[in-house]
XYZ file of N, CA and C in Angstrom:
258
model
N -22.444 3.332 -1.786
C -21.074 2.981 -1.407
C -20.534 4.047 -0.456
N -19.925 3.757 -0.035
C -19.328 4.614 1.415
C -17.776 5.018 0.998
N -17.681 6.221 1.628
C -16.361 6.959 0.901
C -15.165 5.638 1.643
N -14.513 5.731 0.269
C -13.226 4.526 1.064
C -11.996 5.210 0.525
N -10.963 4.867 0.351
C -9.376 5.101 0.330
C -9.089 3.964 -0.752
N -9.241 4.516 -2.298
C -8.928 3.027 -3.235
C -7.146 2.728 -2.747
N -6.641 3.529 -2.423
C -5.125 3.835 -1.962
C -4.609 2.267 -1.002
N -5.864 2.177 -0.186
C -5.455 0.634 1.060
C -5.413 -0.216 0.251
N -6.000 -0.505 -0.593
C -6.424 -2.139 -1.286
C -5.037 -2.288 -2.558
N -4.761 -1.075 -2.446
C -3.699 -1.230 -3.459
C -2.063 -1.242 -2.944
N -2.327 -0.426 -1.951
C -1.031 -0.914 -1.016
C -1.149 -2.257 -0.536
N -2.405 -2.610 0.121
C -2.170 -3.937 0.768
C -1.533 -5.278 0.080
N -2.363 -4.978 -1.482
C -1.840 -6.185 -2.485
C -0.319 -5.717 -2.976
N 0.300 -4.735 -3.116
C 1.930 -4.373 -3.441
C 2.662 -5.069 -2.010
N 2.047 -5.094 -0.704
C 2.555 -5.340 0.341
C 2.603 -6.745 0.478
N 1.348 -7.637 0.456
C 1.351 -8.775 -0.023
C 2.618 -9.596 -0.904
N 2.726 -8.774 -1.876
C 3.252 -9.223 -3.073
C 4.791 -9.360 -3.213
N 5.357 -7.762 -2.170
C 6.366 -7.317 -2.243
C 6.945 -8.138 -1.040
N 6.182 -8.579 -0.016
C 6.563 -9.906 1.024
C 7.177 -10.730 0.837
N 6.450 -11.385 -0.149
C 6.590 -12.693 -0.474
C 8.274 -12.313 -0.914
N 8.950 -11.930 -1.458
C 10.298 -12.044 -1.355
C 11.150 -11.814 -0.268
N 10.661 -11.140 0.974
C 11.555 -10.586 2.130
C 11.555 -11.951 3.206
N 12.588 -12.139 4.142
C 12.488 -12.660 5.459
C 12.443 -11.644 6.822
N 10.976 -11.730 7.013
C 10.929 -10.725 8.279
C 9.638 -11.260 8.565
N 9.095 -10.374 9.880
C 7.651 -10.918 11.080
C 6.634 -10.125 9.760
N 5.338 -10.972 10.147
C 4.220 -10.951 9.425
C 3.275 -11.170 9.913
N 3.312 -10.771 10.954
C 2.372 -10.557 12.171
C 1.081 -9.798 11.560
N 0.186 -9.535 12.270
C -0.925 -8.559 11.849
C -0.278 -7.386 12.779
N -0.033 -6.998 13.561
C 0.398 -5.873 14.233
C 1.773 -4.801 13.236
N 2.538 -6.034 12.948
C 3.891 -5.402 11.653
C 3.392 -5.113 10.279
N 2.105 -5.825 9.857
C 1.526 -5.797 9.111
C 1.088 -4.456 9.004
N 0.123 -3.940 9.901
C -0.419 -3.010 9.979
C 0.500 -1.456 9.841
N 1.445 -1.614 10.646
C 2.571 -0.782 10.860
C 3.417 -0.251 9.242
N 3.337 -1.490 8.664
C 3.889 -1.171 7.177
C 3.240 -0.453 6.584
N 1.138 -1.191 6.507
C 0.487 -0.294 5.732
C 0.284 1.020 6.588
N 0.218 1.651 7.551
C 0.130 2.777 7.673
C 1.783 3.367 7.477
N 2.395 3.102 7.523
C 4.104 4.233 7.270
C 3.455 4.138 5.403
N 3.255 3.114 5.164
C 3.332 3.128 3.278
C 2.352 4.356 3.066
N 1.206 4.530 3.610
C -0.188 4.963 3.184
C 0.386 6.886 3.391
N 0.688 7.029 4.754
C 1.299 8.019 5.017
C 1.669 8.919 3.931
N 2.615 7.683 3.345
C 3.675 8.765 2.187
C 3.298 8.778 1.165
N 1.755 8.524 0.933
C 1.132 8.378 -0.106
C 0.078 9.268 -0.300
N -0.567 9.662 -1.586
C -1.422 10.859 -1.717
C -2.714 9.934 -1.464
N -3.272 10.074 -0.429
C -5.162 9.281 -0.926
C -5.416 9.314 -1.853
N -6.404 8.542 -2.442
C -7.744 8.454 -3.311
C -9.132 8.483 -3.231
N -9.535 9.013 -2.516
C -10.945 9.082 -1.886
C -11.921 8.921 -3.029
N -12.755 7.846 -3.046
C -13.903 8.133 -3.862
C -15.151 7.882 -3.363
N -16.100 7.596 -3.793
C -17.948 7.448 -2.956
C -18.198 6.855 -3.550
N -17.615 6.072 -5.279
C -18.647 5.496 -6.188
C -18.126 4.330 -6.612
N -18.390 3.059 -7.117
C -17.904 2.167 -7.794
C -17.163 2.371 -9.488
N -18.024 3.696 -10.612
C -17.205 4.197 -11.400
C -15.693 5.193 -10.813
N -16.034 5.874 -9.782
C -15.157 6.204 -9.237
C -13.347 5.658 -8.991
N -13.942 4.425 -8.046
C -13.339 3.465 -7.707
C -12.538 3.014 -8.413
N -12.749 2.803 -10.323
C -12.028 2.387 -10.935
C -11.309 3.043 -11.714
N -12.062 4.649 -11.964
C -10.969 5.469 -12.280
C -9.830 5.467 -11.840
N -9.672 5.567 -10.387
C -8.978 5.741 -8.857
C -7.608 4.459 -9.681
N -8.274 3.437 -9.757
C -7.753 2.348 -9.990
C -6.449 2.489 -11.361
N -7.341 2.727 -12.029
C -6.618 3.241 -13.357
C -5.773 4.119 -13.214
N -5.536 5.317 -12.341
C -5.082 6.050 -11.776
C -3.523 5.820 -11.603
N -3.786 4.366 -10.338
C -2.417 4.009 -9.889
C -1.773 3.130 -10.862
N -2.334 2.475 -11.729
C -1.541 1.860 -12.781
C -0.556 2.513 -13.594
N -0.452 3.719 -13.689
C 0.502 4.284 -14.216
C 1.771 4.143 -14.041
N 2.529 4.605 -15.102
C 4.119 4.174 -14.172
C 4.447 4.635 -13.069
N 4.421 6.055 -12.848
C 5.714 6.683 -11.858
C 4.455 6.292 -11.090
N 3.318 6.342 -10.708
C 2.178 6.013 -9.086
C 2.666 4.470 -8.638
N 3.241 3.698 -9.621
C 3.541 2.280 -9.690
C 4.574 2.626 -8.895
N 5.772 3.130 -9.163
C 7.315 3.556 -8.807
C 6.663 4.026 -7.225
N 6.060 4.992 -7.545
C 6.010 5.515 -5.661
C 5.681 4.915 -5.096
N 4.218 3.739 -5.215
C 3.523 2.908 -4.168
C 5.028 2.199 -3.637
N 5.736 1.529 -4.864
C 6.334 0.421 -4.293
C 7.850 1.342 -3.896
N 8.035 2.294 -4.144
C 9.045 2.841 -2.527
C 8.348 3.428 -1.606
N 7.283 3.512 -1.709
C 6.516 3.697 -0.452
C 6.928 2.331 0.556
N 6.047 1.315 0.030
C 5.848 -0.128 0.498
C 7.312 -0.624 0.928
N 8.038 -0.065 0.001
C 9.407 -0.924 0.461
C 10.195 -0.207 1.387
N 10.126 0.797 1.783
C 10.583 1.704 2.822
C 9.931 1.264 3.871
N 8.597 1.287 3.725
C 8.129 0.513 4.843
C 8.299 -0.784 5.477
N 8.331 -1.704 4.619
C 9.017 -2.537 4.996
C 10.235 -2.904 5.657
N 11.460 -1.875 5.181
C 12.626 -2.157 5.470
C 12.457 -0.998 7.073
N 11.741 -0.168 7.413
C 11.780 0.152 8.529
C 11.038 -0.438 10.039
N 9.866 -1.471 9.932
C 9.317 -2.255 10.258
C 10.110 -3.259 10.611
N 10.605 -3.821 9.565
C 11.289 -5.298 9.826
C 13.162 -4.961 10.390
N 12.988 -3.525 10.856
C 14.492 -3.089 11.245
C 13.988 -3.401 12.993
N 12.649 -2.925 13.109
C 12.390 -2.784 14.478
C 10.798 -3.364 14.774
N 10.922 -4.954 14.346
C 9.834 -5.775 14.707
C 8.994 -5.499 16.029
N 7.968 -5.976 16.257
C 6.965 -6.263 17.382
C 7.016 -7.011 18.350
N 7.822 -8.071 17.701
C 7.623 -9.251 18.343
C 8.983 -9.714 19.396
């Protein structure tokens, strides 16, 4: 397995998720823009392994990592969709 960032897959699905209630562009370009401002303000997770991976996982399930992703995500959002792409 190749070192990855368990950090993207878990923002992407809070971003996903946290969408679905907003009216704003959803472009892949605004898209992108959210997950990097979110990822930014976020600590990585770097792992190499599939046990790894799910530690990582277990990790962010916690409360307050729960609390930060999603003011991460939602900051991002609300600064993105202040100053769309499109």
């Amino acid at each position: 397995m190749a070192v990855v960032n368990v950090m993207e897959s878990v923002v992407r699905g809070r971003l996903e998720f946290l969408l679905q209630e907003v009216d704003c562009c959803k472009c892949d370009k605004c898209m992108d823009d959210m997950m990097a401002l979110a990822l930014n303000a976020l600590k990585p997770k770097y792992v190499n392994s599939h046990k790894g991976e799910l530690f990582s996982r277990l990790d962010t399930t916690k409360y307050q990592n729960t609390i930060d992703i999603d003011v991460a995500v939602t900051k991002a959002i609300t600064t993105v969709s202040s100053r769309p792409h499109r």
